[in-house]
Amino acid sequence: MEHKIVVIPGDGIGGEIVEAALRVLQAAANQSNISLSLQEYYAGGAALDRYEEPLPQETVQAAKQADAVLLGAVGGPQWDGVAPELRPERAILGLRQELGLYANLRPVRVIPSLASYSPVKEEVVSGVDILIVRELNGGIYFGEKGTEGDKAWDVEMYSRPEIERIAEVAFQAAKGRHRQVTSVDKANVLASSRLWRATVMEAAKAHPDISLNHYYVDNFAMQLILAPAQFDVVVTNNLFGDILSDAAAVLAGSIGMLPSASVGRETSLYEPIHGSAPEIAGQGIANPLGTILSAAMLLDYSLQKPEAARAVEQAVEDVLAAGYRTQDIYRPGTTKVSTAEMGRLVEEKLNELAK
């Protein structure tokens, strides 16, 4: 069976990091006898330049028919002057809506050889392995918006089915981890959060083997820095998830290390959590590991090959343990390598582990 993967390099460093990730993905596929059909499409600023729109219909249709989508990054200052509806970032929101991507999974795992790289104390971040499950298709980002005179508003709204759906993702994820879910809300102030908490508590009854606790978002933000190792799976709404997952990124030492998956009913999209970094594009210094680990998530979630995913993760860990670093994580005493070299090193380690 051939698996169709739509590849969207995007803008800035997107092409460089995706190229490195595809080398690793193809090597992992070969080892697991997986047949891949890789098809490249445009989105973001590259699509705007070519088609005068950030998300062409041919990209949408290809993505809908694919088993998975691998995305680099979109955006850049050269498109800052375009109309809001034409901004490259609209491609991401458009793909989420068109593909029905309702759950954003952001693992935050501190690799042992990088524990000292975090601005948070090493003894605090050691052993951190959190999966943030963010509701992706509702809430304040998609609610009613308006401006009138000197007033403006954005409405936060959730339905019970939307909350039940994302809670189920979190509980299922916890079954393969440490069986603990933390739900984050602001139920002491917001009506939408009170519905959130009540619905998550009701959903938990179907999973008696999973422990559930609740945090207000402000307290959770503090605990995320003070004692992050206490958390396993964290489920929260769109706005809180957006903010908290970026805050959690500092625990890992570099935003360039972190992958993500946006899950839908028919297909899923995989991308690193960082941006297009146009200031370093073309210099060969970008960190491709977040994209490579996103490809590992693709193997796990979309292709149902968890062993292949674990092998990629182990190869990344081994390359870092051997002291190889891209510029963002370079320190004296380690070996600085380029974007392409890092991809090659992970590919070689992956092949070595398979022998």
Short mmCIF file of C-alpha atoms in Angstrom, two decimals:
data_model
loop_
_atom_site.label_atom_id
_atom_site.label_comp_id
_atom_site.label_asym_id
_atom_site.label_seq_id
_atom_site.Cartn_x
_atom_site.Cartn_y
_atom_site.Cartn_z
CA MET A 1 0.00 0.00 0.00
CA GLU A 2 1.33 3.41 -0.99
CA HIS A 3 0.87 6.31 1.42
CA LYS A 4 0.36 9.75 -0.09
CA ILE A 5 2.19 12.51 1.77
CA VAL A 6 1.62 16.11 0.74
CA VAL A 7 4.77 18.16 1.36
CA ILE A 8 4.47 21.95 1.80
CA PRO A 9 7.93 23.51 2.31
CA GLY A 10 6.44 26.99 2.65
CA ASP A 11 8.65 30.02 3.16
CA GLY A 12 11.93 31.08 4.75
CA ILE A 13 13.81 28.12 6.18
CA GLY A 14 10.91 25.82 5.31
CA GLY A 15 12.57 24.26 2.28
CA GLU A 16 15.81 23.52 4.13
CA ILE A 17 14.29 21.89 7.18
CA VAL A 18 11.74 19.90 5.17
CA GLU A 19 14.47 18.55 2.88
CA ALA A 20 16.41 17.28 5.91
CA ALA A 21 13.27 15.75 7.42
CA LEU A 22 12.34 13.98 4.18
CA ARG A 23 15.71 12.22 4.12
CA VAL A 24 15.00 10.80 7.56
CA LEU A 25 11.36 10.01 6.79
CA GLN A 26 12.32 8.11 3.64
CA ALA A 27 15.02 6.15 5.48
CA ALA A 28 12.54 5.18 8.21
CA ALA A 29 9.98 4.20 5.57
CA ASN A 30 12.49 2.01 3.77
CA GLN A 31 13.36 0.21 6.99
CA SER A 32 9.68 -0.48 7.72
CA ASN A 33 8.79 -1.42 4.13
CA ILE A 34 6.50 1.59 3.84
CA SER A 35 5.84 2.92 0.33
CA LEU A 36 5.59 6.71 0.21
CA SER A 37 4.34 9.00 -2.54
CA LEU A 38 5.71 12.48 -1.76
CA GLN A 39 3.93 15.31 -3.58
CA GLU A 40 4.98 18.95 -3.15
CA TYR A 41 2.49 21.82 -3.09
CA TYR A 42 2.50 25.56 -2.34
CA ALA A 43 1.05 27.46 0.61
CA GLY A 44 1.87 30.69 2.43
CA GLY A 45 3.95 33.42 0.86
CA ALA A 46 5.27 31.11 -1.86
CA ALA A 47 1.69 30.45 -2.96
CA LEU A 48 0.81 34.13 -2.74
CA ASP A 49 3.65 34.99 -5.12
CA ARG A 50 2.71 32.21 -7.52
CA TYR A 51 -1.09 32.14 -7.35
CA GLU A 52 -1.99 35.47 -5.68
CA GLU A 53 -3.57 33.62 -2.75
CA PRO A 54 -1.97 32.00 0.32
CA LEU A 55 -3.86 28.71 0.06
CA PRO A 56 -4.64 27.53 -3.48
CA GLN A 57 -7.50 25.09 -3.94
CA GLU A 58 -5.20 22.54 -5.55
CA THR A 59 -3.20 22.43 -2.30
CA VAL A 60 -6.39 22.01 -0.27
CA GLN A 61 -7.70 19.23 -2.50
CA ALA A 62 -4.39 17.37 -2.48
CA ALA A 63 -4.19 17.65 1.31
CA LYS A 64 -7.73 16.30 1.70
CA GLN A 65 -6.81 13.23 -0.33
CA ALA A 66 -3.49 12.64 1.45
CA ASP A 67 -2.69 10.33 4.33
CA ALA A 68 -0.72 13.16 5.95
CA VAL A 69 0.67 16.63 5.33
CA LEU A 70 4.22 17.69 6.24
CA LEU A 71 4.63 21.46 6.51
CA GLY A 72 7.76 23.55 6.94
CA ALA A 73 6.82 27.12 7.89
CA VAL A 74 5.08 30.11 6.31
CA GLY A 75 5.39 33.87 6.40
CA GLY A 76 8.00 36.59 6.12
CA PRO A 77 8.40 40.37 6.20
CA GLN A 78 8.14 40.70 2.41
CA TRP A 79 4.40 40.01 2.73
CA ASP A 80 3.71 42.35 5.67
CA GLY A 81 1.97 44.90 3.46
CA VAL A 82 -0.66 42.60 1.96
CA ALA A 83 -4.34 42.66 2.91
CA PRO A 84 -5.18 40.69 6.09
CA GLU A 85 -7.06 38.00 4.14
CA LEU A 86 -3.97 37.43 1.97
CA ARG A 87 -1.40 37.11 4.71
CA PRO A 88 0.65 33.89 4.40
CA GLU A 89 -0.41 32.81 7.90
CA ARG A 90 -3.99 32.53 6.61
CA ALA A 91 -2.84 29.33 4.91
CA ILE A 92 -2.44 27.65 8.29
CA LEU A 93 -5.87 28.66 9.55
CA GLY A 94 -7.33 27.68 6.19
CA LEU A 95 -5.79 24.22 6.26
CA ARG A 96 -7.01 23.67 9.82
CA GLN A 97 -10.55 24.54 8.81
CA GLU A 98 -10.58 22.76 5.43
CA LEU A 99 -9.09 19.56 6.87
CA GLY A 100 -11.11 19.66 10.08
CA LEU A 101 -7.99 19.65 12.24
CA TYR A 102 -9.42 19.87 15.74
CA ALA A 103 -6.59 18.69 18.02
CA ASN A 104 -3.07 20.09 18.18
CA LEU A 105 -0.58 17.75 19.86
CA ARG A 106 2.62 19.36 21.11
CA PRO A 107 5.05 17.08 22.90
CA VAL A 108 7.59 18.86 25.11
CA ARG A 109 10.32 16.39 25.99
CA VAL A 110 13.64 17.46 27.43
CA ILE A 111 16.36 15.36 25.81
CA PRO A 112 18.96 14.50 28.48
CA SER A 113 21.92 15.95 26.55
CA LEU A 114 20.07 19.28 26.25
CA ALA A 115 18.75 19.58 29.81
CA SER A 116 21.42 22.14 30.67
CA TYR A 117 20.43 24.28 27.66
CA SER A 118 17.12 25.36 29.15
CA PRO A 119 16.95 28.79 30.84
CA VAL A 120 15.13 26.94 33.62
CA LYS A 121 17.36 25.08 36.10
CA GLU A 122 18.57 21.71 34.87
CA GLU A 123 17.29 19.90 37.94
CA VAL A 124 13.81 21.33 37.26
CA VAL A 125 13.56 20.36 33.57
CA SER A 126 15.29 16.96 33.78
CA GLY A 127 12.81 14.22 33.00
CA VAL A 128 10.16 16.55 31.59
CA ASP A 129 7.93 14.73 29.09
CA ILE A 130 4.64 16.57 28.54
CA LEU A 131 2.05 16.24 25.79
CA ILE A 132 -0.05 19.40 25.39
CA VAL A 133 -3.39 18.71 23.68
CA ARG A 134 -4.80 21.99 22.37
CA GLU A 135 -8.30 22.37 20.97
CA LEU A 136 -7.66 23.80 17.54
CA ASN A 137 -10.87 24.59 15.72
CA GLY A 138 -12.99 26.57 18.18
CA GLY A 139 -12.88 29.16 20.92
CA ILE A 140 -12.04 32.83 20.70
CA TYR A 141 -10.02 32.57 17.48
CA PHE A 142 -13.11 31.41 15.59
CA GLY A 143 -15.81 33.23 17.54
CA GLU A 144 -17.72 36.37 16.64
CA LYS A 145 -15.50 39.43 16.22
CA GLY A 146 -16.37 43.06 15.86
CA THR A 147 -15.29 46.67 16.16
CA GLU A 148 -17.56 49.64 16.85
CA GLY A 149 -16.13 53.06 17.55
CA ASP A 150 -13.68 52.76 20.42
CA LYS A 151 -14.83 49.22 21.28
CA ALA A 152 -13.80 45.82 19.95
CA TRP A 153 -14.77 42.28 20.92
CA ASP A 154 -13.86 38.65 20.36
CA VAL A 155 -16.28 36.01 21.61
CA GLU A 156 -15.10 32.82 23.32
CA MET A 157 -17.60 30.04 22.67
CA TYR A 158 -17.47 26.25 23.01
CA SER A 159 -20.07 23.54 22.63
CA ARG A 160 -20.19 20.37 24.68
CA PRO A 161 -19.42 18.13 21.63
CA GLU A 162 -16.30 20.17 20.82
CA ILE A 163 -15.03 19.75 24.38
CA GLU A 164 -15.94 16.04 24.50
CA ARG A 165 -13.98 15.45 21.29
CA ILE A 166 -10.76 17.07 22.50
CA ALA A 167 -11.07 15.48 25.95
CA GLU A 168 -11.27 12.06 24.32
CA VAL A 169 -8.03 12.75 22.44
CA ALA A 170 -6.33 13.59 25.74
CA PHE A 171 -7.63 10.51 27.58
CA GLN A 172 -6.63 8.20 24.74
CA ALA A 173 -3.15 9.74 24.61
CA ALA A 174 -2.75 9.26 28.37
CA LYS A 175 -3.39 5.52 28.02
CA GLY A 176 -0.08 5.17 26.20
CA ARG A 177 1.78 7.37 28.65
CA HIS A 178 1.53 7.81 32.44
CA ARG A 179 -2.29 7.78 32.62
CA GLN A 180 -2.62 11.30 33.95
CA VAL A 181 -4.58 14.19 32.40
CA THR A 182 -4.46 17.79 33.57
CA SER A 183 -7.24 20.04 32.28
CA VAL A 184 -6.47 23.76 32.19
CA ASP A 185 -9.23 26.38 32.24
CA LYS A 186 -10.37 29.61 33.94
CA ALA A 187 -13.58 28.23 35.45
CA ASN A 188 -13.53 30.72 38.33
CA VAL A 189 -14.21 33.55 35.85
CA LEU A 190 -15.34 32.32 32.43
CA ALA A 191 -18.65 30.62 31.62
CA SER A 192 -17.03 28.80 28.69
CA SER A 193 -14.45 27.39 31.12
CA ARG A 194 -17.14 26.22 33.51
CA LEU A 195 -18.69 24.25 30.67
CA TRP A 196 -15.21 23.02 29.76
CA ARG A 197 -14.50 21.72 33.25
CA ALA A 198 -17.91 20.08 33.68
CA THR A 199 -17.66 18.38 30.29
CA VAL A 200 -14.13 17.07 30.87
CA MET A 201 -15.18 15.70 34.26
CA GLU A 202 -18.12 13.91 32.65
CA ALA A 203 -15.89 12.53 29.86
CA ALA A 204 -13.46 11.21 32.48
CA LYS A 205 -16.11 8.79 33.76
CA ALA A 206 -15.53 6.64 30.67
CA HIS A 207 -11.84 6.38 31.58
CA PRO A 208 -11.66 5.31 35.23
CA ASP A 209 -8.07 4.14 34.74
CA ILE A 210 -6.93 7.72 33.99
CA SER A 211 -6.40 10.23 36.79
CA LEU A 212 -7.74 13.74 36.14
CA ASN A 213 -6.90 17.02 37.82
CA HIS A 214 -7.75 20.63 37.06
CA TYR A 215 -5.71 23.84 37.09
CA TYR A 216 -6.66 27.44 36.53
CA VAL A 217 -4.55 28.72 33.65
CA ASP A 218 -2.64 31.28 35.74
CA ASN A 219 -1.62 28.70 38.35
CA PHE A 220 -0.72 26.21 35.64
CA ALA A 221 1.54 28.77 33.94
CA MET A 222 3.42 29.18 37.22
CA GLN A 223 3.65 25.42 37.84
CA LEU A 224 4.86 24.85 34.28
CA ILE A 225 8.04 26.73 35.18
CA LEU A 226 8.36 25.72 38.85
CA ALA A 227 7.71 21.98 38.55
CA PRO A 228 6.99 20.90 34.95
CA ALA A 229 7.92 17.24 35.51
CA GLN A 230 4.67 16.71 37.45
CA PHE A 231 2.59 16.92 34.24
CA ASP A 232 1.87 14.18 31.71
CA VAL A 233 -0.98 15.01 29.28
CA VAL A 234 -2.38 18.56 29.40
CA VAL A 235 -5.65 19.42 27.65
CA THR A 236 -6.85 22.98 27.18
CA ASN A 237 -8.68 25.36 24.86
CA ASN A 238 -7.40 27.07 21.75
CA LEU A 239 -6.21 30.35 23.29
CA PHE A 240 -4.64 28.89 26.44
CA GLY A 241 -3.06 26.07 24.43
CA ASP A 242 -1.49 28.51 22.00
CA ILE A 243 0.14 30.50 24.80
CA LEU A 244 1.09 27.65 27.13
CA SER A 245 2.64 25.45 24.45
CA ASP A 246 4.94 28.28 23.37
CA ALA A 247 5.85 28.94 27.00
CA ALA A 248 6.59 25.23 27.48
CA ALA A 249 8.95 25.36 24.49
CA VAL A 250 11.62 27.09 26.57
CA LEU A 251 11.89 23.99 28.77
CA ALA A 252 13.44 22.03 25.90
CA GLY A 253 16.27 24.51 25.36
CA SER A 254 15.39 25.60 21.82
CA ILE A 255 12.16 26.15 19.94
CA GLY A 256 13.89 24.47 17.00
CA MET A 257 13.61 21.12 18.79
CA LEU A 258 9.85 20.87 19.10
CA PRO A 259 7.42 19.10 16.74
CA SER A 260 3.64 19.18 16.52
CA ALA A 261 0.73 17.33 14.98
CA SER A 262 -2.67 18.76 14.09
CA VAL A 263 -5.10 15.87 14.00
CA GLY A 264 -8.31 15.55 12.00
CA ARG A 265 -10.76 12.73 11.30
CA GLU A 266 -9.46 12.01 7.80
CA THR A 267 -5.91 13.36 7.71
CA SER A 268 -3.39 15.16 9.91
CA LEU A 269 -0.80 17.89 9.48
CA TYR A 270 2.71 17.81 10.94
CA GLU A 271 5.00 20.80 11.43
CA PRO A 272 7.64 22.21 13.79
CA ILE A 273 6.27 24.83 16.16
CA HIS A 274 8.73 27.55 15.11
CA GLY A 275 8.28 30.08 12.34
CA SER A 276 9.90 30.62 8.96
CA ALA A 277 12.92 32.53 10.38
CA PRO A 278 13.52 34.50 7.14
CA GLU A 279 16.55 36.22 8.67
CA ILE A 280 18.54 32.97 8.47
CA ALA A 281 16.94 31.45 5.36
CA GLY A 282 19.44 30.09 2.85
CA GLN A 283 22.32 30.09 5.31
CA GLY A 284 22.13 26.39 6.16
CA ILE A 285 22.09 27.05 9.90
CA ALA A 286 18.45 26.30 10.78
CA ASN A 287 17.70 23.46 13.19
CA PRO A 288 15.77 20.71 11.33
CA LEU A 289 15.20 18.51 14.39
CA GLY A 290 11.72 19.88 15.15
CA THR A 291 10.71 18.98 11.58
CA ILE A 292 12.41 15.58 11.78
CA LEU A 293 10.55 14.84 15.02
CA SER A 294 7.34 16.02 13.35
CA ALA A 295 8.02 13.39 10.68
CA ALA A 296 8.36 10.86 13.52
CA MET A 297 4.90 11.88 14.74
CA LEU A 298 3.63 11.38 11.17
CA LEU A 299 4.98 7.82 11.23
CA ASP A 300 3.31 7.22 14.58
CA TYR A 301 -0.11 8.81 14.21
CA SER A 302 -0.88 8.72 10.47
CA LEU A 303 1.02 5.66 9.27
CA GLN A 304 0.53 3.63 12.47
CA LYS A 305 4.24 2.78 12.70
CA PRO A 306 5.17 3.57 16.32
CA GLU A 307 8.34 1.48 16.18
CA ALA A 308 9.61 3.54 13.23
CA ALA A 309 8.73 6.74 15.10
CA ARG A 310 10.63 5.60 18.20
CA ALA A 311 13.65 4.75 16.02
CA VAL A 312 13.73 8.27 14.58
CA GLU A 313 13.45 9.77 18.07
CA GLN A 314 16.28 7.55 19.29
CA ALA A 315 18.45 8.53 16.33
CA VAL A 316 17.91 12.23 17.14
CA GLU A 317 18.77 11.62 20.79
CA ASP A 318 21.92 9.68 19.88
CA VAL A 319 23.17 12.34 17.45
CA LEU A 320 22.72 15.01 20.12
CA ALA A 321 24.38 12.83 22.75
CA ALA A 322 27.37 12.55 20.38
CA GLY A 323 27.74 16.33 20.57
CA TYR A 324 26.45 17.47 17.18
CA ARG A 325 24.65 20.81 17.22
CA THR A 326 23.13 23.32 14.83
CA GLN A 327 23.88 26.95 15.53
CA ASP A 328 20.91 27.57 17.82
CA ILE A 329 22.10 24.94 20.31
CA TYR A 330 25.85 25.17 19.72
CA ARG A 331 28.22 25.52 22.67
CA PRO A 332 32.01 25.34 22.87
CA GLY A 333 33.02 21.71 23.18
CA THR A 334 30.31 20.53 20.78
CA THR A 335 30.47 20.13 16.99
CA LYS A 336 28.61 22.68 14.89
CA VAL A 337 26.88 21.26 11.81
CA SER A 338 24.67 22.66 9.08
CA THR A 339 20.98 21.99 8.53
CA ALA A 340 21.72 19.41 5.83
CA GLU A 341 24.50 17.79 7.86
CA MET A 342 22.20 17.35 10.84
CA GLY A 343 19.65 15.62 8.62
CA ARG A 344 22.35 13.36 7.20
CA LEU A 345 23.67 12.49 10.67
CA VAL A 346 20.20 11.49 11.89
CA GLU A 347 19.64 9.45 8.72
CA GLU A 348 22.97 7.65 9.19
CA LYS A 349 22.25 6.95 12.85
CA LEU A 350 18.82 5.62 11.94
CA ASN A 351 20.37 3.24 9.42
CA GLU A 352 22.96 2.20 12.00
CA LEU A 353 20.27 1.43 14.58
CA ALA A 354 18.49 -0.80 12.04
CA LYS A 355 21.49 -3.11 11.56
#
